[in-house]
PDB file of C-alpha atoms in Angstrom:
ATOM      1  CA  UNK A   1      67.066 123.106 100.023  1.00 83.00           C
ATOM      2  CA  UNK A   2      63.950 124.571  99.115  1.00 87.00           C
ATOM      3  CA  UNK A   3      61.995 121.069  98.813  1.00 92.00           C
ATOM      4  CA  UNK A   4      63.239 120.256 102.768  1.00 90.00           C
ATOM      5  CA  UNK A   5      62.023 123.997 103.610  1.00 88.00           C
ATOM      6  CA  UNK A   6      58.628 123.003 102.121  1.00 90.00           C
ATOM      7  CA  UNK A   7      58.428 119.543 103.780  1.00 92.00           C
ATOM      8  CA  UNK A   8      59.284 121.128 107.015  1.00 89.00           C
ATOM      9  CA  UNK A   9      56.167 123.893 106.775  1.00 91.00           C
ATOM     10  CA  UNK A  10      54.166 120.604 105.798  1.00 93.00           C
ATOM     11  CA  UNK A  11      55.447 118.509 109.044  1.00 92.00           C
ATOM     12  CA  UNK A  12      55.044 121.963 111.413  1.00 91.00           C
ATOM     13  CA  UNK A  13      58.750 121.530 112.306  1.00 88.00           C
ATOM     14  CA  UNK A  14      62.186 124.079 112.706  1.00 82.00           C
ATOM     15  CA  UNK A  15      63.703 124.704 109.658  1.00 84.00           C
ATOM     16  CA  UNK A  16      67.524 125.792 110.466  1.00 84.00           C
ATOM     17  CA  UNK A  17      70.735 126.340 109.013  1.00 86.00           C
ATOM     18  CA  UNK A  18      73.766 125.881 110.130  1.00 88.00           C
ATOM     19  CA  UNK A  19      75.952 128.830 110.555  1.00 88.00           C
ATOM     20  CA  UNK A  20      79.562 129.771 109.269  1.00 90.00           C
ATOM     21  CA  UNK A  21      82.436 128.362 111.350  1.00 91.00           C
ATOM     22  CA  UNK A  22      84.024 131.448 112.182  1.00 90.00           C
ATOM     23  CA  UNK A  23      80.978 132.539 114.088  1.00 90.00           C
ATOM     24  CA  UNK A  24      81.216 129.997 116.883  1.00 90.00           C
ATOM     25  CA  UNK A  25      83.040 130.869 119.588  1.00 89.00           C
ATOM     26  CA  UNK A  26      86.267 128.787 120.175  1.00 92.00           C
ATOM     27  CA  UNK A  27      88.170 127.614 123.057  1.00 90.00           C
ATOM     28  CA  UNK A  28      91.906 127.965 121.456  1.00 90.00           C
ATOM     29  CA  UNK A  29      92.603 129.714 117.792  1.00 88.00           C
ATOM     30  CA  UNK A  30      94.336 126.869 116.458  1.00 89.00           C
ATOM     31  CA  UNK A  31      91.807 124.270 116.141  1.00 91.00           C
ATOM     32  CA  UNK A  32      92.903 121.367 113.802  1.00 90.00           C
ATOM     33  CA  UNK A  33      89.820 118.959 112.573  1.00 91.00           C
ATOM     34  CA  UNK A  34      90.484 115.583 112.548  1.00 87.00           C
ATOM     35  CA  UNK A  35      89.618 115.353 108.816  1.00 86.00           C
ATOM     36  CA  UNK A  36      90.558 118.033 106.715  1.00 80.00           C
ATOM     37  CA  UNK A  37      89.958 121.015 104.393  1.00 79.00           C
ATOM     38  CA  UNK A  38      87.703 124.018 103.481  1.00 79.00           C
ATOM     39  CA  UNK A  39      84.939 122.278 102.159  1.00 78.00           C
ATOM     40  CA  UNK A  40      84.756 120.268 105.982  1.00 86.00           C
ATOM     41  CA  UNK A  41      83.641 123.291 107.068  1.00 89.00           C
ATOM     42  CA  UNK A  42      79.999 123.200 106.909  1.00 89.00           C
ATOM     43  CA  UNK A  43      79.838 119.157 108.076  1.00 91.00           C
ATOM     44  CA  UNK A  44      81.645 120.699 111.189  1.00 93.00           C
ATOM     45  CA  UNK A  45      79.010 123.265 111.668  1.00 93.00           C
ATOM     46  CA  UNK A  46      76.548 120.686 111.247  1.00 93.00           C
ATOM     47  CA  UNK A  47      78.279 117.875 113.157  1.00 93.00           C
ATOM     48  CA  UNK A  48      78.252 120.782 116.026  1.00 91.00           C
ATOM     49  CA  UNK A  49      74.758 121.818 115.820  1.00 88.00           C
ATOM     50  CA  UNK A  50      73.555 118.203 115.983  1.00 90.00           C
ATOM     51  CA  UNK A  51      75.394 117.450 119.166  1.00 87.00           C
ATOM     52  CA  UNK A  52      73.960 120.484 120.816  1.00 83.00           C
ATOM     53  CA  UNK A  53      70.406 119.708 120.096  1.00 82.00           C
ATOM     54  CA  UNK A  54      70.628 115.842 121.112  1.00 82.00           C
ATOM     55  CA  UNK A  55      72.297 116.908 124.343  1.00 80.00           C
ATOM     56  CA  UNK A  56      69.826 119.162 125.018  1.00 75.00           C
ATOM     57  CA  UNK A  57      66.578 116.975 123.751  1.00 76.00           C
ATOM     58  CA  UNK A  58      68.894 114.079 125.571  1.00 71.00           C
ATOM     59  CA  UNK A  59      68.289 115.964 129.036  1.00 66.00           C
ATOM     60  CA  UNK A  60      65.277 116.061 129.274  1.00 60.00           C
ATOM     61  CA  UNK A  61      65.173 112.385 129.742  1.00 53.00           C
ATOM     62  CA  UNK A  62      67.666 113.243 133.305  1.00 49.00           C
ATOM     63  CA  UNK A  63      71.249 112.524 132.918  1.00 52.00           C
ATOM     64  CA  UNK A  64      70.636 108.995 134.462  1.00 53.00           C
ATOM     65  CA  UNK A  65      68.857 107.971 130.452  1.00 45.00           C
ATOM     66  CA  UNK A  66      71.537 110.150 129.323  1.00 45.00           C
ATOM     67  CA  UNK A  67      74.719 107.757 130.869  1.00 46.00           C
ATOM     68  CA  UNK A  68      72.432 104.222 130.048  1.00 49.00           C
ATOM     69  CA  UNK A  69      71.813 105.238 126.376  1.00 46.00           C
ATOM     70  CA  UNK A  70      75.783 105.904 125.613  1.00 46.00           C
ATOM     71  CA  UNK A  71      78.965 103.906 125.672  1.00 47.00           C
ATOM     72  CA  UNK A  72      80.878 107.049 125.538  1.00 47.00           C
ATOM     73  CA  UNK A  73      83.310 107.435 128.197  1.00 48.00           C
ATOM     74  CA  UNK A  74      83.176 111.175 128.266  1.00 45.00           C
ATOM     75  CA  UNK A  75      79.478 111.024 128.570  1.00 48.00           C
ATOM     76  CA  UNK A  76      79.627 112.225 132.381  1.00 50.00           C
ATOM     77  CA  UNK A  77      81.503 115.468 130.775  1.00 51.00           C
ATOM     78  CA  UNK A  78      79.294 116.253 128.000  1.00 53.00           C
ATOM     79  CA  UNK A  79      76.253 116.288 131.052  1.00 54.00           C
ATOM     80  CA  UNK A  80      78.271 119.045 132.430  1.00 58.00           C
ATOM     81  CA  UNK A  81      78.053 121.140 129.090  1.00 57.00           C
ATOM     82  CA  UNK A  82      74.266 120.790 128.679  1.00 56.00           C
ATOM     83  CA  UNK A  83      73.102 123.724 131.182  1.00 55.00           C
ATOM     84  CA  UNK A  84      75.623 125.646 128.997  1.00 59.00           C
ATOM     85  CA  UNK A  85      74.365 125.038 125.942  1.00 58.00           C
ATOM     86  CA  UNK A  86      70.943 125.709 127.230  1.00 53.00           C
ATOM     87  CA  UNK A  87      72.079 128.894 128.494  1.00 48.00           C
ATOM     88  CA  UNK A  88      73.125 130.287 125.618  1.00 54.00           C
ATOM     89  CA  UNK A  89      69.358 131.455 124.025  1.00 47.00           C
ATOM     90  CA  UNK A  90      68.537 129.468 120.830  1.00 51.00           C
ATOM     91  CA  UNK A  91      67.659 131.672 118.092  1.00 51.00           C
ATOM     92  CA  UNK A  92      66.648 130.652 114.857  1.00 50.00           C
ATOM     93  CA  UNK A  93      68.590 133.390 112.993  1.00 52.00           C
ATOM     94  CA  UNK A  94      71.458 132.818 115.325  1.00 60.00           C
ATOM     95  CA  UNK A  95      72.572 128.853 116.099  1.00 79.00           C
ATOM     96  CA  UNK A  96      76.420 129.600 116.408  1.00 85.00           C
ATOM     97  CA  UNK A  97      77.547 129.092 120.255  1.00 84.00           C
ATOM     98  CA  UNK A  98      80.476 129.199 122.438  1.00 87.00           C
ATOM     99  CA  UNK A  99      81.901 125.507 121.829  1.00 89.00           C
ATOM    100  CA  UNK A 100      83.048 123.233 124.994  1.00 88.00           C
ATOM    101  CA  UNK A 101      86.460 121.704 124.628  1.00 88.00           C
ATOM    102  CA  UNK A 102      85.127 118.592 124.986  1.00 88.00           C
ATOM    103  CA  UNK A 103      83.750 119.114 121.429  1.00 90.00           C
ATOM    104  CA  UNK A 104      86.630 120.632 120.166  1.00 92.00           C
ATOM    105  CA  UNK A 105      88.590 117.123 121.352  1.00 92.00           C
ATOM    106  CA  UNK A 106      86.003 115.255 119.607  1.00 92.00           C
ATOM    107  CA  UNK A 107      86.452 117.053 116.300  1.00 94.00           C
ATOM    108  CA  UNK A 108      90.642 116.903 116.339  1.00 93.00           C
ATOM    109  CA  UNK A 109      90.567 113.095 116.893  1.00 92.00           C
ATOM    110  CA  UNK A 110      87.862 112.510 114.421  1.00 90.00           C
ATOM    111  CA  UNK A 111      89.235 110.730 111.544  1.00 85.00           C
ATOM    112  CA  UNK A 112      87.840 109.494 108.071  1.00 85.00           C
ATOM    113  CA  UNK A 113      90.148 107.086 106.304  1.00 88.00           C
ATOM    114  CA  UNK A 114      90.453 108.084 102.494  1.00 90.00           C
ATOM    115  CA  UNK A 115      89.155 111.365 102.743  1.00 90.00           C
ATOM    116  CA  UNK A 116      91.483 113.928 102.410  1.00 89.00           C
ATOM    117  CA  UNK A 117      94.165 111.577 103.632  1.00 92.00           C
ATOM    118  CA  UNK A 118      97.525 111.472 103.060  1.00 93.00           C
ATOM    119  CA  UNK A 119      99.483 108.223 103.281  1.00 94.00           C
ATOM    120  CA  UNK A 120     103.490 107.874 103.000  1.00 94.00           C
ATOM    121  CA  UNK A 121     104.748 104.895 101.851  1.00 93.00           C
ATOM    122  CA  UNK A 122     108.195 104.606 100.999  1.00 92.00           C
ATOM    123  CA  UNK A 123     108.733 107.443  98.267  1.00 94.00           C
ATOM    124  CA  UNK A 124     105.128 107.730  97.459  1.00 96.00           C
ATOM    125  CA  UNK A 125     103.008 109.543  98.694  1.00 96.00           C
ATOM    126  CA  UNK A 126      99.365 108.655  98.659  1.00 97.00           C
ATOM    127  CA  UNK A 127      96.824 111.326  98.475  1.00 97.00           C
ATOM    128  CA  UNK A 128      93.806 109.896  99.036  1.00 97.00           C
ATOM    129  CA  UNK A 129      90.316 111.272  98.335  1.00 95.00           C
ATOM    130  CA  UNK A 130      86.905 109.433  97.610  1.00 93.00           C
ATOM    131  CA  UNK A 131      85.252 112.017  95.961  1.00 93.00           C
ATOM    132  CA  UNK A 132      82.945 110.901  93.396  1.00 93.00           C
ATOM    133  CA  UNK A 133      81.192 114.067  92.330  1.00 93.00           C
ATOM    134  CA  UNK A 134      81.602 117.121  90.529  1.00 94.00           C
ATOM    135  CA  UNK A 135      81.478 119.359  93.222  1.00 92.00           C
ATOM    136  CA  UNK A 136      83.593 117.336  95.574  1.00 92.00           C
ATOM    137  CA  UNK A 137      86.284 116.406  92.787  1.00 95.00           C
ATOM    138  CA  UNK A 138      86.712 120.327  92.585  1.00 94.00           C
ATOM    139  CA  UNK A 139      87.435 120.503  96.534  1.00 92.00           C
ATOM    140  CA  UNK A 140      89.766 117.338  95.985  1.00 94.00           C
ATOM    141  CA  UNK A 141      91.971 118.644  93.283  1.00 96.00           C
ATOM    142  CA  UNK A 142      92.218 122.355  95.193  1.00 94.00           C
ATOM    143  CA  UNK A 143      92.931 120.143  98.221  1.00 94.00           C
ATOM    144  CA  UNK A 144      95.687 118.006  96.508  1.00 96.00           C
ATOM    145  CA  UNK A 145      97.772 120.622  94.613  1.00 96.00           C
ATOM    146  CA  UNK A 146      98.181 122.584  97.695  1.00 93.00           C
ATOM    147  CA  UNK A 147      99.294 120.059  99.764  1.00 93.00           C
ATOM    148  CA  UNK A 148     101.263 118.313  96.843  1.00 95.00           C
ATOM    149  CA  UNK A 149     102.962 121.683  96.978  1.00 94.00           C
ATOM    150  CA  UNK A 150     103.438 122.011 100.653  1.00 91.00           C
ATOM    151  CA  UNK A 151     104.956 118.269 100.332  1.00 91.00           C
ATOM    152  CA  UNK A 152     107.046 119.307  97.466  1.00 89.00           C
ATOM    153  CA  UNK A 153     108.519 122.508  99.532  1.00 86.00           C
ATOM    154  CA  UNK A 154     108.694 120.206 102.541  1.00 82.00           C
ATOM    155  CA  UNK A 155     111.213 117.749 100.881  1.00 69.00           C
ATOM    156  CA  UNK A 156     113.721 119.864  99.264  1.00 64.00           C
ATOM    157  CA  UNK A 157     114.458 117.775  96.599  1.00 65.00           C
ATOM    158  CA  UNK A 158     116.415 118.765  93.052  1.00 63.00           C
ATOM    159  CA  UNK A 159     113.597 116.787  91.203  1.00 74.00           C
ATOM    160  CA  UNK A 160     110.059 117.639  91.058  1.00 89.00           C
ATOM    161  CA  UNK A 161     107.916 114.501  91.919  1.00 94.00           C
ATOM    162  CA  UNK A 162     105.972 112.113  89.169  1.00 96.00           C
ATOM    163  CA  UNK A 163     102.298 113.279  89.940  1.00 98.00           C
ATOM    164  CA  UNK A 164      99.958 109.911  89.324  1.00 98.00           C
ATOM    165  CA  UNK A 165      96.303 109.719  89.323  1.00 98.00           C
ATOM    166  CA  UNK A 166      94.667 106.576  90.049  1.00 99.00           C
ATOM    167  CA  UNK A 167      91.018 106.823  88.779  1.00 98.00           C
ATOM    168  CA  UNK A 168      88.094 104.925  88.617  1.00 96.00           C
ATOM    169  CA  UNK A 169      83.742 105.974  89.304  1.00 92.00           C
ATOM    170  CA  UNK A 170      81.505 103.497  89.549  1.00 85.00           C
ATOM    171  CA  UNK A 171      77.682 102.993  88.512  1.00 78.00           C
ATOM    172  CA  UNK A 172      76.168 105.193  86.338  1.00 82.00           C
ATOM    173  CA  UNK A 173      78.595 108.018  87.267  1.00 87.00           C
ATOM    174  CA  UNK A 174      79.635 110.064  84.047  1.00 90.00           C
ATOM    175  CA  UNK A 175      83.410 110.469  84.031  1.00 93.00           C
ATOM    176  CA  UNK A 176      83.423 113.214  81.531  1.00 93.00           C
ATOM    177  CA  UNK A 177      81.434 115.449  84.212  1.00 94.00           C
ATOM    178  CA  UNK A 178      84.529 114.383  87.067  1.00 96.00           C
ATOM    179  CA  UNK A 179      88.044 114.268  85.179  1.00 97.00           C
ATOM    180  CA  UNK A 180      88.094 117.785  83.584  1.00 97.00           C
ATOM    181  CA  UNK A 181      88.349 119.102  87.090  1.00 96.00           C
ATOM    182  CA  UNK A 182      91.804 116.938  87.335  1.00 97.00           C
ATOM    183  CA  UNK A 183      92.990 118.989  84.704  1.00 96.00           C
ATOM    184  CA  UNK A 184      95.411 121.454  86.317  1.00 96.00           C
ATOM    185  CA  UNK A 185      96.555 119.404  89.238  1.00 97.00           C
ATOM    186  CA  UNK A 186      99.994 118.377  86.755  1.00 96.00           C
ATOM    187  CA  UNK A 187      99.461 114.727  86.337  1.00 98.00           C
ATOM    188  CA  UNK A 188     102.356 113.290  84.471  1.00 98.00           C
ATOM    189  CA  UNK A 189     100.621 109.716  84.263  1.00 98.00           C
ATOM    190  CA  UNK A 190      96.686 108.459  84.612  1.00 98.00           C
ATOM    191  CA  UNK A 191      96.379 105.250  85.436  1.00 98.00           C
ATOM    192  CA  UNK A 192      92.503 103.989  85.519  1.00 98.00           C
ATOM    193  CA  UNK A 193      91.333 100.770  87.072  1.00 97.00           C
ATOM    194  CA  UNK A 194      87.880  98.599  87.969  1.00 95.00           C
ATOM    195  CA  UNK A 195      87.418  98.909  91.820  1.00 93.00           C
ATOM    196  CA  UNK A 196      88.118  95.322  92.198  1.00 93.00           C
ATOM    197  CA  UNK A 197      91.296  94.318  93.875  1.00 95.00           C
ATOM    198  CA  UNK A 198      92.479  91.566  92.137  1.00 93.00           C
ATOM    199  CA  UNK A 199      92.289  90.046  88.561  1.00 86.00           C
ATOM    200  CA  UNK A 200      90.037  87.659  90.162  1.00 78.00           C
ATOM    201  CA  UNK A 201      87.393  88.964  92.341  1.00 60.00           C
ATOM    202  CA  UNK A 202      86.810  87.235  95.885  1.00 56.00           C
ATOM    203  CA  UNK A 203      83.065  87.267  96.610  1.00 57.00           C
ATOM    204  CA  UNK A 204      83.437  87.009  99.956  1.00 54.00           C
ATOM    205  CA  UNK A 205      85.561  89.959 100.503  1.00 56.00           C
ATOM    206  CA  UNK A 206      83.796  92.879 102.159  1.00 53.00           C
ATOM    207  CA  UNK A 207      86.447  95.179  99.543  1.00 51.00           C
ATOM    208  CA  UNK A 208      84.118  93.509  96.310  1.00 54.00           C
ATOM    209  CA  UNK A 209      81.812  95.488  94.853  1.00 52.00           C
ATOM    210  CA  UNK A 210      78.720  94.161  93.272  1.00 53.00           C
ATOM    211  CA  UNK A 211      76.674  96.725  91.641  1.00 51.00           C
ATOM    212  CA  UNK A 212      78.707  96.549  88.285  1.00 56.00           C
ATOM    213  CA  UNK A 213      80.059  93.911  86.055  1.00 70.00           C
ATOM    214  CA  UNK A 214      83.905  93.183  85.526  1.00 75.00           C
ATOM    215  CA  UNK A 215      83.531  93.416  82.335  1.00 86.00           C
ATOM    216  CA  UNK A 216      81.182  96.701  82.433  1.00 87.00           C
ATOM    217  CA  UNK A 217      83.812  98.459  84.597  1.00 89.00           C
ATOM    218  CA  UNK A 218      86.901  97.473  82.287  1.00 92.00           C
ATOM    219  CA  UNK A 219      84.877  98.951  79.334  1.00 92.00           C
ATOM    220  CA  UNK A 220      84.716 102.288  81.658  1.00 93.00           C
ATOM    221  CA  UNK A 221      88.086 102.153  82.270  1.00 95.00           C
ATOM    222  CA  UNK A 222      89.258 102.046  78.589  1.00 96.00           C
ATOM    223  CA  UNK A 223      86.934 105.171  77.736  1.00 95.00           C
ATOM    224  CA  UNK A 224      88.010 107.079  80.530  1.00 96.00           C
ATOM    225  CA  UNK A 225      91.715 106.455  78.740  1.00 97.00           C
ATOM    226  CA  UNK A 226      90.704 107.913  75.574  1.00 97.00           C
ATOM    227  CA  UNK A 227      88.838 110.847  77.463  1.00 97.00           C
ATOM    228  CA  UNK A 228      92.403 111.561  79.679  1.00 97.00           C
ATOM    229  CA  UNK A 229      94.117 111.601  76.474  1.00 97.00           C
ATOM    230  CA  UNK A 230      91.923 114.596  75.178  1.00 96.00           C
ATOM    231  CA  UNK A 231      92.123 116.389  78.397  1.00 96.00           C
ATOM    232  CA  UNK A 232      96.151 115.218  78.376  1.00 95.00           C
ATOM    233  CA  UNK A 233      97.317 114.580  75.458  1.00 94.00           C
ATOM    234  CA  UNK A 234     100.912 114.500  75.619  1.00 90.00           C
ATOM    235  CA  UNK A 235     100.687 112.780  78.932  1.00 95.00           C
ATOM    236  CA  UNK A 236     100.683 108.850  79.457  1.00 96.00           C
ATOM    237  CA  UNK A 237      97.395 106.995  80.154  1.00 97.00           C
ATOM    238  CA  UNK A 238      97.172 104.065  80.973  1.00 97.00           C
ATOM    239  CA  UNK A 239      94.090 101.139  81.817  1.00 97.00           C
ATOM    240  CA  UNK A 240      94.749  98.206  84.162  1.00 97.00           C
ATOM    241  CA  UNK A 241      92.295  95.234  84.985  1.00 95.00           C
ATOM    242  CA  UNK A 242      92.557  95.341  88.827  1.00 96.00           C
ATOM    243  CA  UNK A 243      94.205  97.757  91.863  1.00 97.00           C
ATOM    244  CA  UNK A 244      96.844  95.163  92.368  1.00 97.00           C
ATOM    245  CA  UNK A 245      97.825  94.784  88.654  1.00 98.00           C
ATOM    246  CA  UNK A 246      97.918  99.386  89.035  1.00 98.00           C
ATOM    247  CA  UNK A 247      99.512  99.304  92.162  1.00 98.00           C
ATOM    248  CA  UNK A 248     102.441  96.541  90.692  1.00 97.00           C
ATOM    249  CA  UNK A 249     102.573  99.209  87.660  1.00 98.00           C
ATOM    250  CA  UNK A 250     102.752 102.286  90.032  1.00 98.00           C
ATOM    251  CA  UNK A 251     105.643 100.369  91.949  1.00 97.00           C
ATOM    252  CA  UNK A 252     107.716 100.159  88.950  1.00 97.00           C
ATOM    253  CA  UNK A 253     107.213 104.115  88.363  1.00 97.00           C
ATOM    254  CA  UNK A 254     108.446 104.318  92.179  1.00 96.00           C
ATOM    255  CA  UNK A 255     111.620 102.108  91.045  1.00 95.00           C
ATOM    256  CA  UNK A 256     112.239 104.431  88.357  1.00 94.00           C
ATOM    257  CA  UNK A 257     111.853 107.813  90.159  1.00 93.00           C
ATOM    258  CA  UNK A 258     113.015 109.588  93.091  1.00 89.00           C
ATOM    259  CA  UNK A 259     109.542 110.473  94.322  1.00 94.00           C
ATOM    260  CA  UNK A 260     105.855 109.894  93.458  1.00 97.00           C
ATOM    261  CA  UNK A 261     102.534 111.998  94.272  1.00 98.00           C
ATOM    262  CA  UNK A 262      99.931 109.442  93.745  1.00 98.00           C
ATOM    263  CA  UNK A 263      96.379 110.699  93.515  1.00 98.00           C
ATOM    264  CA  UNK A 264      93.758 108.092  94.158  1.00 98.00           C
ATOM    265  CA  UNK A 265      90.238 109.236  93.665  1.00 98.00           C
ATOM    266  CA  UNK A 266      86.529 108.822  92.025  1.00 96.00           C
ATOM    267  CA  UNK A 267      85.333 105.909  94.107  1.00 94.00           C
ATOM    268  CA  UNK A 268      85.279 105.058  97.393  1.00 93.00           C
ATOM    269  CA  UNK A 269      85.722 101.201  96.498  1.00 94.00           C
ATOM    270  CA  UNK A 270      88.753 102.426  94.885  1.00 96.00           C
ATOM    271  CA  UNK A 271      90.285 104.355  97.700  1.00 96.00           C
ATOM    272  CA  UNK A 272      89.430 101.219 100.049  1.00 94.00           C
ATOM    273  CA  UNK A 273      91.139  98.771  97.652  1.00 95.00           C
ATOM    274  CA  UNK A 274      93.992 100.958  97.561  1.00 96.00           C
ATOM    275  CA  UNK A 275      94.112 101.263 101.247  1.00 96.00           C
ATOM    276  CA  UNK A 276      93.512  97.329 101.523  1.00 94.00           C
ATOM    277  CA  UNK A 277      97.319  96.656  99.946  1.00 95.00           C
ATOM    278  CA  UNK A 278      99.151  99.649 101.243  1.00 93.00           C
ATOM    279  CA  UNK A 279      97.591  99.718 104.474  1.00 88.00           C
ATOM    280  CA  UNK A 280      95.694  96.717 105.938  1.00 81.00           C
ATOM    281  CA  UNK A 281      95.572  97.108 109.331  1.00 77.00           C
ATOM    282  CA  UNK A 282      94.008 100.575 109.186  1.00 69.00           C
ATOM    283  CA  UNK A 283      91.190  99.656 111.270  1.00 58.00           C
ATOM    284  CA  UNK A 284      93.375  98.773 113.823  1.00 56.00           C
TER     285      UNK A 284
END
């Protein structure tokens, strides 16, 4: 923060931060973001003060540029909003502003697959994150034992659910600075995998990551086992060689239990991979 503060005395331009979401001014009380949790927060502020300042940069071009230079359909509606936003006196200690619905549509249907997402498949149930640092694996595992909770309350079941983790960072990410914060979330079983999806690796699959070797991130995998085990020890850990050969494992778990929470996190190649066998038409 304070390097970009010093830049922007250098380059003679605004230096602003983004206020708290509860000082906006909101349509309706019961907003619901697209993509979830606390730590959203500030990206929403952001996302928010971003669209304000290209709508209002935007007009001075005339609303005509404005139409051309989007494919938007609502762009006609977010013209309407700019002489509010304009109208509402930009102050440098004060950004927060009275937010159009329009915006507030925008931010409900806004949707980031494998972050903070929750997929039901059969009796598992995904929880999918693709956090990959410290400070972002702390938001994931607050974010997944409350909701594994809520789930758990939801279902009214005799039996408390087999809590999985599904783990795997890539590149020269330390895994001893990630899993401890995985700790307390109740895993019963850890099973760790390359990002690659299958024992053979397709090169011309968009899924296929190239920045590490196979046998580089199998050698990761069986460290992060013996690092589990001395955060868990009395729990089962467990290294496969691909996310189909962990998925084929976590399927047999499913067979053998009334109900999974599977926690898939540390990568976003490994989220994707996941996603790519349980739900392949996502994109759709």
């Amino acid at each position: 923060m304070k390097v970009i503060q010093e830049r922007s005395v250098e380059r003679n331009c605004p230096f602003l931060v983004v206020p708290e979401i509860n000082e906006y001014v909101w349509p309706k009380s019961d907003v619901r973001f697209g993509i979830p949790g606390k730590h959203q927060m500030s990206n929403v502020s952001l996302a928010l003060q971003i669209a304000r300042f290209w709508l209002m940069r935007s007009s001075k071009l005339g609303k005509n540029w404005l139409m051309r230079s989007s494919k938007l359909d609502s762009c006609s509606i977010l013209t309407n909003h700019i002489a509010d936003l304009k109208g509402q006196a930009l102050n440098h200690n004060r950004l927060a502003y009275k937010v159009p619905e329009v915006f507030v549509e925008a931010l409900e249907k806004c949707a980031w697959p494998g972050r903070s997402q929750i997929l039901r498949e059969g009796n598992i149930s995904y929880f999918l994150d693709g956090a990959h640092t410290p400070k972002s694996l702390q938001y994931c595992a607050d974010w997944f034992m409350e909701n594994s909770a809520r789930l758990e309350k939801s279902e009214f079941r005799s039996a408390c659910p087999l809590k999985v983790l599904i783990f795997h960072c890539s590149g020269d990410r330390d895994s001893a600075t990630l899993l401890p914060f995985l700790k307390d979330c109740g895993i019963d079983v850890a099973l760790f995998t390359p990002s690659r999806l299958k024992a053979v690796s397709d090169k011309h699959m968009d899924n296929t990551n190239f920045n590490q070797s196979e046998n580089a991130e199998m050698k990761k995998c069986l460290v992060d086992v013996e690092k589990w085990n001395d955060i868990a020890p009395n729990k089962q850990a467990l290294a496969f060689s691909c996310i189909e050969e962990t998925l084929s494992h976590l399927k047999q778990l499913a067979n053998n239990n009334s109900e999974l929470h599977v926690l898939v996190t540390g990568s976003l190649h490994l989220v994707g991979g996941v996603l790519f066998f349980e739900k392949p038409n996502i994109a759709d």
